[in-house]
Short mmCIF file of C-alpha atoms and ligand atoms in Angstrom, two decimals:
data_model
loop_
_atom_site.label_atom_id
_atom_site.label_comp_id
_atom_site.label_asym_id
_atom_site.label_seq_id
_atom_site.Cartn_x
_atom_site.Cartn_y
_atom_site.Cartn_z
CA UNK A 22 -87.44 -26.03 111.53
CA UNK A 23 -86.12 -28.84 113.22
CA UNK A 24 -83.28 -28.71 115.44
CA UNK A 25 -80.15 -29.81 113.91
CA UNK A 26 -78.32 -32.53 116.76
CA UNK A 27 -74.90 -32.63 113.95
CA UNK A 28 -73.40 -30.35 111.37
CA UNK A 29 -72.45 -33.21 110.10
CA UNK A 30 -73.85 -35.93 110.29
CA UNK A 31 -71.62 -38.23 107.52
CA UNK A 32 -68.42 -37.14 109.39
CA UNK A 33 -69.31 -37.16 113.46
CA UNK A 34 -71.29 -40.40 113.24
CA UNK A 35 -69.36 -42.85 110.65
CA UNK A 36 -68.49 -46.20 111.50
CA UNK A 37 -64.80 -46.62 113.69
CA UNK A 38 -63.57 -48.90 110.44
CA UNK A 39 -64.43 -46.60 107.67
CA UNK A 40 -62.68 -43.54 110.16
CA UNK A 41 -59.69 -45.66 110.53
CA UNK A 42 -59.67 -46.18 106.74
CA UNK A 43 -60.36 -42.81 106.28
CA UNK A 44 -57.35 -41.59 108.48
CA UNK A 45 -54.59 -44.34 107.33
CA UNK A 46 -55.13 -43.06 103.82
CA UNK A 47 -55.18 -39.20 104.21
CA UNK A 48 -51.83 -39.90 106.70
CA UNK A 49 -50.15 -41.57 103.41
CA UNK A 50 -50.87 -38.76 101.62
CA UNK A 51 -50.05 -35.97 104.05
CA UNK A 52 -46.58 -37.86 105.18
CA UNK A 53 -46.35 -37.17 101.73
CA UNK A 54 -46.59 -33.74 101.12
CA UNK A 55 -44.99 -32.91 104.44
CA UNK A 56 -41.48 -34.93 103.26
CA UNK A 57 -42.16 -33.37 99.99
CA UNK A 58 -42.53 -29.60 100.71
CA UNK A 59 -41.42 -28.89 104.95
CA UNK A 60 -37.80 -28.85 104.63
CA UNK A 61 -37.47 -29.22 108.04
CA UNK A 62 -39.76 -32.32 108.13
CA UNK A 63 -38.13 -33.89 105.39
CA UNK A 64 -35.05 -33.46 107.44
CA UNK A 65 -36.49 -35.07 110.49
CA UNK A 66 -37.43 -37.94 108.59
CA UNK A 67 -34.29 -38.73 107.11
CA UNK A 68 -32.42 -38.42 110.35
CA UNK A 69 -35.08 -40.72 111.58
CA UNK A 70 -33.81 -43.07 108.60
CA UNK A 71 -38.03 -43.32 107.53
CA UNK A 72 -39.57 -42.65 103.65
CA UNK A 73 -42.94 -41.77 103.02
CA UNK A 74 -43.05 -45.49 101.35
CA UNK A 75 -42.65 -46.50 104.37
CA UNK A 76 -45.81 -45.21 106.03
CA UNK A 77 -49.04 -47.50 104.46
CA UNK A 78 -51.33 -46.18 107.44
CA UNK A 79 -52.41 -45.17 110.72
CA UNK A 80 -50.63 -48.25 112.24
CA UNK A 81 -47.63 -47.08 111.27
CA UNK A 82 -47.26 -43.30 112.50
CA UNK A 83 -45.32 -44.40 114.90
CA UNK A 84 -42.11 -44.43 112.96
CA UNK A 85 -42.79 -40.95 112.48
CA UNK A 86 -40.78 -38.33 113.96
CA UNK A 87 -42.72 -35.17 116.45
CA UNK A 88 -42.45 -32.11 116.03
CA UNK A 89 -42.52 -29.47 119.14
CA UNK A 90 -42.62 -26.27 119.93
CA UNK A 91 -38.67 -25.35 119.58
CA UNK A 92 -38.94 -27.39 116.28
CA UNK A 93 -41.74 -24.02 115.65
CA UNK A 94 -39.25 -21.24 117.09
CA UNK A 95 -36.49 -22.59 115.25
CA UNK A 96 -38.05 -22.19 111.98
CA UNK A 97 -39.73 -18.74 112.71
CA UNK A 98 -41.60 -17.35 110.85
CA UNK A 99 -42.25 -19.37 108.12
CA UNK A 100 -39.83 -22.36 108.09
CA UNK A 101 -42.56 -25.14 108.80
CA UNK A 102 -45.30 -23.55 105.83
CA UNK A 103 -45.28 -25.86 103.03
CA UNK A 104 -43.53 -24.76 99.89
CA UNK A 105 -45.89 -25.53 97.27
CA UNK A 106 -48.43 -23.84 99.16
CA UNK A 107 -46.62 -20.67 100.07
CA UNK A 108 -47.27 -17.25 101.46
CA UNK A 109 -49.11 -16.61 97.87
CA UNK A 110 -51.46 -19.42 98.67
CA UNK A 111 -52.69 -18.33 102.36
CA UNK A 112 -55.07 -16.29 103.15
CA UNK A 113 -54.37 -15.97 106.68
CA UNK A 114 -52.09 -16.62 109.77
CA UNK A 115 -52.50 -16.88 113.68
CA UNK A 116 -50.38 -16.54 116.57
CA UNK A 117 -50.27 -18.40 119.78
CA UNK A 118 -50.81 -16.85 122.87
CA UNK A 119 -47.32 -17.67 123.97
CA UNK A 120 -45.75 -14.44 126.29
CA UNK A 121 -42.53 -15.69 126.23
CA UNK A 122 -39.44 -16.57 123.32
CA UNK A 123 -40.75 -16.53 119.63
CA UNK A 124 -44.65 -16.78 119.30
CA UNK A 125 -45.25 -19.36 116.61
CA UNK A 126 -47.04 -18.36 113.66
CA UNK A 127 -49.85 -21.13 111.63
CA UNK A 128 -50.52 -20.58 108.02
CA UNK A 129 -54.12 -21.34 106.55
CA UNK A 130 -55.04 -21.36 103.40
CA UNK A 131 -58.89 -21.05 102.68
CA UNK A 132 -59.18 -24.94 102.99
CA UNK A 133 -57.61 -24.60 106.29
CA UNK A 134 -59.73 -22.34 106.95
CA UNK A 135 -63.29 -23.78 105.89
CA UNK A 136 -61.92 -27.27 107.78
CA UNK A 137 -61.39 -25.20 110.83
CA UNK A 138 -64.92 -23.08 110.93
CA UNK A 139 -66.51 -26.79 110.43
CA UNK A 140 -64.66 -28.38 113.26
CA UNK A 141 -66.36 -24.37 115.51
CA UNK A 142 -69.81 -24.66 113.60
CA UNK A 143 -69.68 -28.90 114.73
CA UNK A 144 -69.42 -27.57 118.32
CA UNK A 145 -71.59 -24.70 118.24
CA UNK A 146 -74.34 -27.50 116.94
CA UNK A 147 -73.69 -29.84 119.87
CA UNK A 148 -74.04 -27.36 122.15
CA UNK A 149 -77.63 -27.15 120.74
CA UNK A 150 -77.49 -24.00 118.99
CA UNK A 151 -78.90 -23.39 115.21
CA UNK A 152 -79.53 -20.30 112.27
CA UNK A 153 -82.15 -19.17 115.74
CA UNK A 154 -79.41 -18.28 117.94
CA UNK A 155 -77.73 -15.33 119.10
CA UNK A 156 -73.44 -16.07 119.54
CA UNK A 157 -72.19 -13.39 121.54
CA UNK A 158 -68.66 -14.28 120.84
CA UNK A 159 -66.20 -12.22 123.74
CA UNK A 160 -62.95 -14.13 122.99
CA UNK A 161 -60.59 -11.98 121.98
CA UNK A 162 -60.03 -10.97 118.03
CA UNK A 163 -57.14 -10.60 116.49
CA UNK A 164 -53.50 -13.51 116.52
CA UNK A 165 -55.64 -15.29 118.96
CA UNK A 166 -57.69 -18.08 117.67
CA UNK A 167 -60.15 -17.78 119.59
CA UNK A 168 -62.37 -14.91 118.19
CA UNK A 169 -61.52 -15.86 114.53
CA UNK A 170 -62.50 -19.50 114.81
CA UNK A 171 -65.71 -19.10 116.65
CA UNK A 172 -66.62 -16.43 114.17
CA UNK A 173 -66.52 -18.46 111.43
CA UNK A 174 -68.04 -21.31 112.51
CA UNK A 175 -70.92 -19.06 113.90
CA UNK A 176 -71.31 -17.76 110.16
CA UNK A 177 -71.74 -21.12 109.13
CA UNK A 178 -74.05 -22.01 111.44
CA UNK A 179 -76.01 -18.93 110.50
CA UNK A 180 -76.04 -18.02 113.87
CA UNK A 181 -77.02 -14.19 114.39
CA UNK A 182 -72.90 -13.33 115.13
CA UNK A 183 -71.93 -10.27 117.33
CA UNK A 184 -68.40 -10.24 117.36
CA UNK A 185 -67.97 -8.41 120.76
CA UNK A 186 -64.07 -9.63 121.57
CA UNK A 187 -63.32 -9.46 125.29
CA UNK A 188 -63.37 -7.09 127.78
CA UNK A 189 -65.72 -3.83 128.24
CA UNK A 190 -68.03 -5.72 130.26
CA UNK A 191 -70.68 -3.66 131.05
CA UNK A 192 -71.37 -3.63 127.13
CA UNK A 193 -70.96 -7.44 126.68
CA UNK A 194 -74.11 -7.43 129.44
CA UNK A 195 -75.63 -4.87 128.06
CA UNK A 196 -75.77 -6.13 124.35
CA UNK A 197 -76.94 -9.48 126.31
CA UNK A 198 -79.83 -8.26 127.17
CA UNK A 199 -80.68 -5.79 124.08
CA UNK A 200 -79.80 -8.45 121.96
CA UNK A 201 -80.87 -11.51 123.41
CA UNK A 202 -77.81 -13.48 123.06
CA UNK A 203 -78.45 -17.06 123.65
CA UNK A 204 -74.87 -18.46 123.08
CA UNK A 205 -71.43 -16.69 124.86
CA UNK A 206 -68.16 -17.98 124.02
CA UNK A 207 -65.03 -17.19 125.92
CA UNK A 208 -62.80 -18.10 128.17
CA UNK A 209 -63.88 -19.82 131.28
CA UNK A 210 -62.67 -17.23 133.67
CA UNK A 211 -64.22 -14.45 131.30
CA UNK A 212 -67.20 -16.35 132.03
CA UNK A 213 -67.02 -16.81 135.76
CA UNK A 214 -66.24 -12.94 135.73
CA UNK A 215 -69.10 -12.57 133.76
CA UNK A 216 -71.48 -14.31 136.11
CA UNK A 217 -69.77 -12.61 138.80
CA UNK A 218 -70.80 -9.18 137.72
CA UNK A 219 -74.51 -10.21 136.60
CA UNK A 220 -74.37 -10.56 140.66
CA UNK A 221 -73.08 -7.37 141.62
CA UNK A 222 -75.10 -5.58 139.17
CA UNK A 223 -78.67 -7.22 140.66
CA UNK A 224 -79.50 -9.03 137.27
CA UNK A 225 -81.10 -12.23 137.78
CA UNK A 226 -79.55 -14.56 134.96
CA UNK A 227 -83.13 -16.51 134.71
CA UNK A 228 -83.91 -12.68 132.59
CA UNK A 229 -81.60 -13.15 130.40
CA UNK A 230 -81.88 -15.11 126.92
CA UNK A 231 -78.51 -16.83 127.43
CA UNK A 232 -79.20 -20.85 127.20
CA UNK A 233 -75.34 -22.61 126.35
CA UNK A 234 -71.82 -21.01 126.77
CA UNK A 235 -68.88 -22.35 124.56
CA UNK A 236 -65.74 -22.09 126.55
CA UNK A 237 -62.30 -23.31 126.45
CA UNK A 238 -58.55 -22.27 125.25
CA UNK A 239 -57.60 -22.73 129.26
CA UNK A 240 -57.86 -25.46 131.90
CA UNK A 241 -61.08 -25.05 134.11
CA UNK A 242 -62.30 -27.92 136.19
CA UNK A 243 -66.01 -29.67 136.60
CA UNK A 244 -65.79 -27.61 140.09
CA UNK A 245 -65.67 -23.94 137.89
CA UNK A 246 -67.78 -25.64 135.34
CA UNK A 247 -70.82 -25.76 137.90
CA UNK A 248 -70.17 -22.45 138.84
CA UNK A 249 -70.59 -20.91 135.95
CA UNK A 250 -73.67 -22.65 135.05
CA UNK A 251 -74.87 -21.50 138.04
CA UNK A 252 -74.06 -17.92 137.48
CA UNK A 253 -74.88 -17.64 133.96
CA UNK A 254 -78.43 -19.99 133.95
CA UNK A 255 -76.94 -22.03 130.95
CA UNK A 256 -75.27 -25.16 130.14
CA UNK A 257 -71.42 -24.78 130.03
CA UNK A 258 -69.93 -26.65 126.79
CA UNK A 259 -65.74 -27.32 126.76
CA UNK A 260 -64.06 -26.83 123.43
CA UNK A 261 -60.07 -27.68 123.18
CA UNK A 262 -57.96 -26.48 120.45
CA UNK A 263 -54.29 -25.03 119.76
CA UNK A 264 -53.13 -22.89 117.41
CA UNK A 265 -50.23 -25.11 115.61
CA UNK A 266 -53.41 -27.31 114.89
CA UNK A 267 -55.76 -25.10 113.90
CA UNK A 268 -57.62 -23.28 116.81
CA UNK A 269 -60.74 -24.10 119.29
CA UNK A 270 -62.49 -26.65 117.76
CA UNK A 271 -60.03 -29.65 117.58
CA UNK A 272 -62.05 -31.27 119.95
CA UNK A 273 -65.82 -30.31 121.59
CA UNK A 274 -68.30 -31.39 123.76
CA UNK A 275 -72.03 -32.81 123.08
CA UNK A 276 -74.84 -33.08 125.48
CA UNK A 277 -72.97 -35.32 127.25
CA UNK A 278 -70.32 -33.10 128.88
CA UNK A 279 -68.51 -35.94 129.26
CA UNK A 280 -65.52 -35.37 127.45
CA UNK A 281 -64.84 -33.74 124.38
CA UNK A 282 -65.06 -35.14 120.80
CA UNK A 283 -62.11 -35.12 118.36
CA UNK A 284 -62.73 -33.92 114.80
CA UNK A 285 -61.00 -37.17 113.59
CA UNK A 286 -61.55 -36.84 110.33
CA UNK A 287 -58.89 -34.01 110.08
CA UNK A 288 -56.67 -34.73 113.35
CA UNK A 289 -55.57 -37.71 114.42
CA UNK A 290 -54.84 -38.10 118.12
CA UNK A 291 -52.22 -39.99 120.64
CA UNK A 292 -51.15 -40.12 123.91
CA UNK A 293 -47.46 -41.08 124.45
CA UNK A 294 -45.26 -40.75 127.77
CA UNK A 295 -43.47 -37.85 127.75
CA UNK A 296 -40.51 -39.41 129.21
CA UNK A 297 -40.14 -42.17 126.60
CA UNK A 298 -42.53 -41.14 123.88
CA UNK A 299 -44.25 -44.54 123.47
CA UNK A 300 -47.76 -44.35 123.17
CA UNK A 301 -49.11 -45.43 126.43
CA UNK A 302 -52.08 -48.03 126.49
CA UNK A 303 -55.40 -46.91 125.78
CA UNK A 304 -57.12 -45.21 128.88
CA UNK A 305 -54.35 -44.02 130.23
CA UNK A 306 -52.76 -40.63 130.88
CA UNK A 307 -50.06 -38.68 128.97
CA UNK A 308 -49.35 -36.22 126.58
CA UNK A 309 -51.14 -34.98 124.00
CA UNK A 310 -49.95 -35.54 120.37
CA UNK A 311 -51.89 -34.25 117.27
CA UNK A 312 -51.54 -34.89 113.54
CA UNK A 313 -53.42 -32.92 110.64
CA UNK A 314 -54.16 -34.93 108.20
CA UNK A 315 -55.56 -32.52 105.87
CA UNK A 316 -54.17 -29.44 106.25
CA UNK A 317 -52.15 -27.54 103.53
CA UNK A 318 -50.34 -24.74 104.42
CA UNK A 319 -49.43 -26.02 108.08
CA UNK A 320 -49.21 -30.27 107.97
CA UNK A 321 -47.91 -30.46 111.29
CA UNK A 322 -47.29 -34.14 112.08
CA UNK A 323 -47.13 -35.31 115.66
CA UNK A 324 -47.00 -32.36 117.28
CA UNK A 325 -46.53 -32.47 120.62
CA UNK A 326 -48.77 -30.51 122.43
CA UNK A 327 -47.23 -31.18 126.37
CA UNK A 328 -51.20 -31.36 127.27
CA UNK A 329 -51.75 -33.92 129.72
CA UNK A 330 -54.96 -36.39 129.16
CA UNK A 331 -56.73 -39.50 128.55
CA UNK A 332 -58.64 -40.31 125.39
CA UNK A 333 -61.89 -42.14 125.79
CA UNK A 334 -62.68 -44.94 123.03
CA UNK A 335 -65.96 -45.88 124.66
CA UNK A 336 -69.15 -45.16 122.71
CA UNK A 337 -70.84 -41.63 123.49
CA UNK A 338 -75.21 -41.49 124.11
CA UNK A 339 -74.63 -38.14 121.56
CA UNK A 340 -74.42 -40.71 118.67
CA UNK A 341 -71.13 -39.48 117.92
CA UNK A 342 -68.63 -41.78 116.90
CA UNK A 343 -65.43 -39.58 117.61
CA UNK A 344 -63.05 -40.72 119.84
CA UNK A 345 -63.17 -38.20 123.05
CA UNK A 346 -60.76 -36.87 125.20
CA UNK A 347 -60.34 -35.84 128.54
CA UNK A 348 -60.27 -32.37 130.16
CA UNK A 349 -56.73 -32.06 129.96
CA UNK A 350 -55.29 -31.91 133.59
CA UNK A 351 -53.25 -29.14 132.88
CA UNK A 352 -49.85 -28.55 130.14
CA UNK A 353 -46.49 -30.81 131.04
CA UNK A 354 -45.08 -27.90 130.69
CA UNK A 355 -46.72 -25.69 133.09
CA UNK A 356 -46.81 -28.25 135.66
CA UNK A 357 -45.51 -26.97 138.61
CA UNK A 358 -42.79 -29.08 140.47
CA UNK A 359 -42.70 -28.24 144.44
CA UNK A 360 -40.97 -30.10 146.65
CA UNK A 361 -40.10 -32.90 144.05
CA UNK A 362 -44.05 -33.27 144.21
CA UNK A 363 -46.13 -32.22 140.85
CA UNK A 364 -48.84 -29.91 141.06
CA UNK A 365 -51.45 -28.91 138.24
CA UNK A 366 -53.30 -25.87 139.46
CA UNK A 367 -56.06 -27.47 138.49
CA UNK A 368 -55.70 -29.24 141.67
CA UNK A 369 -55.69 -26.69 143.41
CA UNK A 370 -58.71 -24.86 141.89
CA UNK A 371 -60.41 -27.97 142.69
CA UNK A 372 -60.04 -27.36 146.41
CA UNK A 373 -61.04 -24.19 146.67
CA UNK A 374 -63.97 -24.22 144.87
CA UNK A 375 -64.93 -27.38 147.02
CA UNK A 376 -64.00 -25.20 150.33
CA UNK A 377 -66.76 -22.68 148.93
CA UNK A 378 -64.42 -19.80 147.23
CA UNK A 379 -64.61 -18.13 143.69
CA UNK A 380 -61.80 -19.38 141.38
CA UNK A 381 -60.17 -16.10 142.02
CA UNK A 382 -56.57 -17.10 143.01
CA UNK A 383 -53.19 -16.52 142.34
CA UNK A 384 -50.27 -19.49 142.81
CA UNK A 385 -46.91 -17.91 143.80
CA UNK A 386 -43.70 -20.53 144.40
CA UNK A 387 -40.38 -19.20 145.19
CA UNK A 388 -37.18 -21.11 146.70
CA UNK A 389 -36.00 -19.88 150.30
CA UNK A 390 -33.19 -21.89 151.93
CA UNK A 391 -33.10 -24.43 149.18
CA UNK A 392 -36.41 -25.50 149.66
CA UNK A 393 -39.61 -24.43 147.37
CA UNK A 394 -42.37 -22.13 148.89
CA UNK A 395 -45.80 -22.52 147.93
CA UNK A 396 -48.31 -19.52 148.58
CA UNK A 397 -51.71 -19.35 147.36
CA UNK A 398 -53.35 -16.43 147.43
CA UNK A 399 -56.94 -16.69 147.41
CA UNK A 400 -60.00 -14.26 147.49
CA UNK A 401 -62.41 -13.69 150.26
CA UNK A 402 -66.34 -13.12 148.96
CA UNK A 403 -67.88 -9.88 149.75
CA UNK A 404 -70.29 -12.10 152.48
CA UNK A 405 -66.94 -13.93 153.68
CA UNK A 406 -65.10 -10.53 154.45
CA UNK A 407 -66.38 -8.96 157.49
CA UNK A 408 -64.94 -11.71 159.92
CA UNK A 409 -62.65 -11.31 162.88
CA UNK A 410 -58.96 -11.71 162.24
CA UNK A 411 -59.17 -14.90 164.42
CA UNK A 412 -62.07 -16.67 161.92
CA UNK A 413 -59.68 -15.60 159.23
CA UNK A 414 -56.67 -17.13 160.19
CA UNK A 415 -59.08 -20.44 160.92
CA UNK A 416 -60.10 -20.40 157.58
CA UNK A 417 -56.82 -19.96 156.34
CA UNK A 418 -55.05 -22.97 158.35
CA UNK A 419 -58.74 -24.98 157.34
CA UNK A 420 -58.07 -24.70 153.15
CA UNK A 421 -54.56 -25.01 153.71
CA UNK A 422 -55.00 -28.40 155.29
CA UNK A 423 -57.25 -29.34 152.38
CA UNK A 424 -54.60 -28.42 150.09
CA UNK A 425 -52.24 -30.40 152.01
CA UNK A 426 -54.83 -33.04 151.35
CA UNK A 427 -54.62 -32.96 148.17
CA UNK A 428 -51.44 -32.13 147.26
CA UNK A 429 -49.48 -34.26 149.48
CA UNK A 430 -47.39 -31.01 150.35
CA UNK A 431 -48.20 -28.01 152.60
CA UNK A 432 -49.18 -24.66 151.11
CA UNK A 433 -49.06 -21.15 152.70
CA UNK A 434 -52.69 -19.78 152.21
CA UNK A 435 -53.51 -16.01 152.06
CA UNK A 436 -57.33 -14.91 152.49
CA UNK A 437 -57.03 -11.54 150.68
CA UNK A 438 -59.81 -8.70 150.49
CA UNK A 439 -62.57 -8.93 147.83
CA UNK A 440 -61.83 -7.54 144.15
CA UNK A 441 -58.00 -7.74 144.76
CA UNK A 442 -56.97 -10.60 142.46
CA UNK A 443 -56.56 -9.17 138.73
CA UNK A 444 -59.40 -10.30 136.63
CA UNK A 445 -58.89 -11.46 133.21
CA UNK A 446 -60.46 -10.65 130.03
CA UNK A 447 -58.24 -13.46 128.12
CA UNK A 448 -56.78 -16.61 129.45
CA UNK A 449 -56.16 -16.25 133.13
CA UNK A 450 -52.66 -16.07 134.62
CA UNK A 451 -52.88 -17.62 137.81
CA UNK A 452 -49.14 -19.04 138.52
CA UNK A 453 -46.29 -17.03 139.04
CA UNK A 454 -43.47 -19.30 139.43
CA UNK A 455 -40.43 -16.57 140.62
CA UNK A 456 -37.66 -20.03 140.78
CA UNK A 457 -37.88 -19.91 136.60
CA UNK A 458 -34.36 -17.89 135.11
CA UNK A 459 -34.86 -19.18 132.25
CA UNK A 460 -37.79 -19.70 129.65
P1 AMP B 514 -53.10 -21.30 122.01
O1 AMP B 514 -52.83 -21.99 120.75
O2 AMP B 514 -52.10 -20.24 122.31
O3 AMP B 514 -54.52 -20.81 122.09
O4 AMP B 514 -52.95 -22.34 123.22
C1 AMP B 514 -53.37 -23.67 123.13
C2 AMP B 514 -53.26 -24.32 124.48
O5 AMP B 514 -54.31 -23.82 125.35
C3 AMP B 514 -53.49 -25.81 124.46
O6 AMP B 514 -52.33 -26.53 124.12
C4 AMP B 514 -53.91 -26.08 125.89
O7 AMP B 514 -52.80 -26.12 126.76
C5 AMP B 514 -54.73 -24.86 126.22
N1 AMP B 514 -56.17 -25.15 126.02
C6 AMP B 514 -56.93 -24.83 124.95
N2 AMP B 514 -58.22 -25.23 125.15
C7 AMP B 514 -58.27 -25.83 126.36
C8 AMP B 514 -59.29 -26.47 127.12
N3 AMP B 514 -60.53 -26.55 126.70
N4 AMP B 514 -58.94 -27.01 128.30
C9 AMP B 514 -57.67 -26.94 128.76
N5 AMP B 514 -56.67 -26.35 128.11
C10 AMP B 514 -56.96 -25.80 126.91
ZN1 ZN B 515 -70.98 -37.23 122.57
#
């Protein structure tokens, strides 16, 4: 059977007019139902002194009011789920993967659902996978979105599905190789960690079946990227989602790796300045904002996601006809303000794979005298550890400068032993900011 390049095919390739037409008339009719059945919508929109007569099409969202996250915790647990869909009418919820304050929950009903596993079985086709292939899938299971969402789309697909969820990875190898998995999705530092222990174990990825990797639901830059290609033998896809949206699969990459196509057909996409929340001119960076436009149980409008990127209306080689968007550059939210200077660790992980290290790292700031500290701890490989103090200390001051390159600002930099940084199964944690009192 021939390889299938779209899932499809009417949806990711139709003409820019008919999407715009497409999404200007499911936003009239979603404005709708949102005024009509989220209370707390409704209310935003009449504070906002704006009718759902008054919205005629994509041109005109922005009279809308967002929505954010606290707009979410304030109407925990079920404030924001459409009335005339109902608990009765879902058939399933997610969590974020929020540690802190109220964890939002997202309502689905089985539309929601089957919109969501296209948007996962869309990606899982770019990344050149068919009914043939073997989806190891060791995101975790469970509130996450990440296991459920690439499950489903994997069924669809018709993908042979093993459901693994992270951690235990000496199994996750070993049902690699018994099984013949041709397809992992996970996180990216699941991956790297992955490709890390192929190493230590003496298993040469070339004997492997493994051909793409799906990963996403964190930041990782085209530095970590290479890595794990290298690690792994495959070809590293990005997939961006959030749960208030729906889950991985909002966006995806094709062959291209080039940025990551939105499912516009079902989410419409903008990038305003946080600061004044105008939408900034094409090409240029802010944050994130997403709109379902058919979703029932959760028709989020405008949400505010705090992601920071660029969308990219140029034409893709794929075919595709999706708008794409940027890796985001980090959350607004998580970026890290030292010294009155801002930092996305991203940055930072750029450096230090550049300077030759494994993205194993942890960011610590802290405030001493009234002025920030920055202290990255970063880990030594097995070959790097055997030097003498002095070569040590040189390679400290060396990545430090490169930070200070980079950053504008000058970092503390700790060479620590091999196999001392926590690994993670999940998304990594790799800041701890100790000046935060408050969430
Ligand atoms: P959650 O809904 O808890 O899974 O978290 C969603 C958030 O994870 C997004 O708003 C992004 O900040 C982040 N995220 C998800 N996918 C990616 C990705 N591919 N690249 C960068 N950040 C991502
Ligand atoms: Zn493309």
């Amino acid at each position: 059977m021939e390889l299938k390049k779209y899932w499809q095919p009417e949806a990711e390739t139709m003409p820019r007019e008919e999407i715009r037409k497409m999404q200007s008339e499911k936003l009239v009719k979603q404005v709708r139902h949102a005024y009509d059945h989220v209370p707390p919508y409704r209310k935003k929109m009449d504070e906002a002194g704006v009718k759902p007569e008054d919205i005629h099409g994509i041109e005109d969202i922005r009279k809308l009011p967002f929505i954010t996250k606290y707009d979410l915790r304030d109407n925990y647990p079920d404030g924001m789920l459409a009335t005339d869909v109902g608990k009765a009418g879902c058939v399933r919820i997610q969590s974020t993967s929020g540690t802190t304050g109220r964890r939002v929950i997202a309502y689905y009903t089985q539309h929601d659902v089957d919109l969501w596993e296209d948007c996962t079985a869309r990606a899982i086709t770019a990344a050149g996978c068919d009914r043939n292939d073997v989806c190891q899938i060791a995101y975790g299971y469970g509130l996450f979105t990440g296991g459920a969402g690439l499950n489903g789309g994997s069924h669809k697909v018709g993908c042979l599905t093993v459901p693994m969820s992270s951690g235990n990875t000496d199994r996750q190898i070993q049902f690699m190789q018994d099984l013949g998995t041709t397809l992992l999705c996970c996180t990216p530092s699941y991956a790297a960690y992955l490709g890390e222990s192929l190493k230590e174990r003496g298993i040469d990825p070339a004997s492997l079946s493994l051909k793409a990797g799906i990963f996403g639901a964190e930041p990782w830059t085209e530095e970590m990227r290479r890595d794990i290609e290298k690690s792994l033998g495959i070809k590293a896809y990005d997939i961006f989602g959030l749960t208030e949206i729906s889950g991985p699969g909002v966006a995806f990459e094709c062959e291209a790796q080039h940025g990551m196509h939105v499912n516009e057909d079902h989410f419409y996409a903008e990038i305003v300045d946080p600061d004044t929340l105008e939408p900034v001119p094409v090409g240029e960076k802010g944050e994130l904002v997403f709109t379902c436009l058919d979703k029932e149980a959760f028709p989020l409008i405008r949400y505010r996601t705090r992601d920071i990127c660029v969308l990219d209306p140029t034409p893709c080689i794929c075919g595709r006809t999706f708008i794409r968007m940027a890796k985001p550059m980090g959350r607004s939210d998580d970026m890290l303000i030292i010294r009155g200077v801002n930092v996305f660790p991203s940055q930072i992980e750029t450096v230090l794979l550049n300077e030759g290290y494994a993205p194993n790292y942890r960011i610590e700031v802290d405030r001493a005298n009234n002025s920030d500290t920055l202290d990255i701890y970063v880990e030594l490989g097995e070959e790097q550890f055997g030097d003498t103090v002095k070569s040590v200390t040189n390679a400290e001051k060396k990545l430090a400068g490169a930070i200070k390159t980079m950053l504008g600002i000058s970092p503390v930099v700790h060479l620590v032993a091999p196999k001392s940084i926590q690994r993670s199964e999940g998304k990594a944690v790799r800041v701890v900011d100790k000046r935060k009192l408050i969430d």
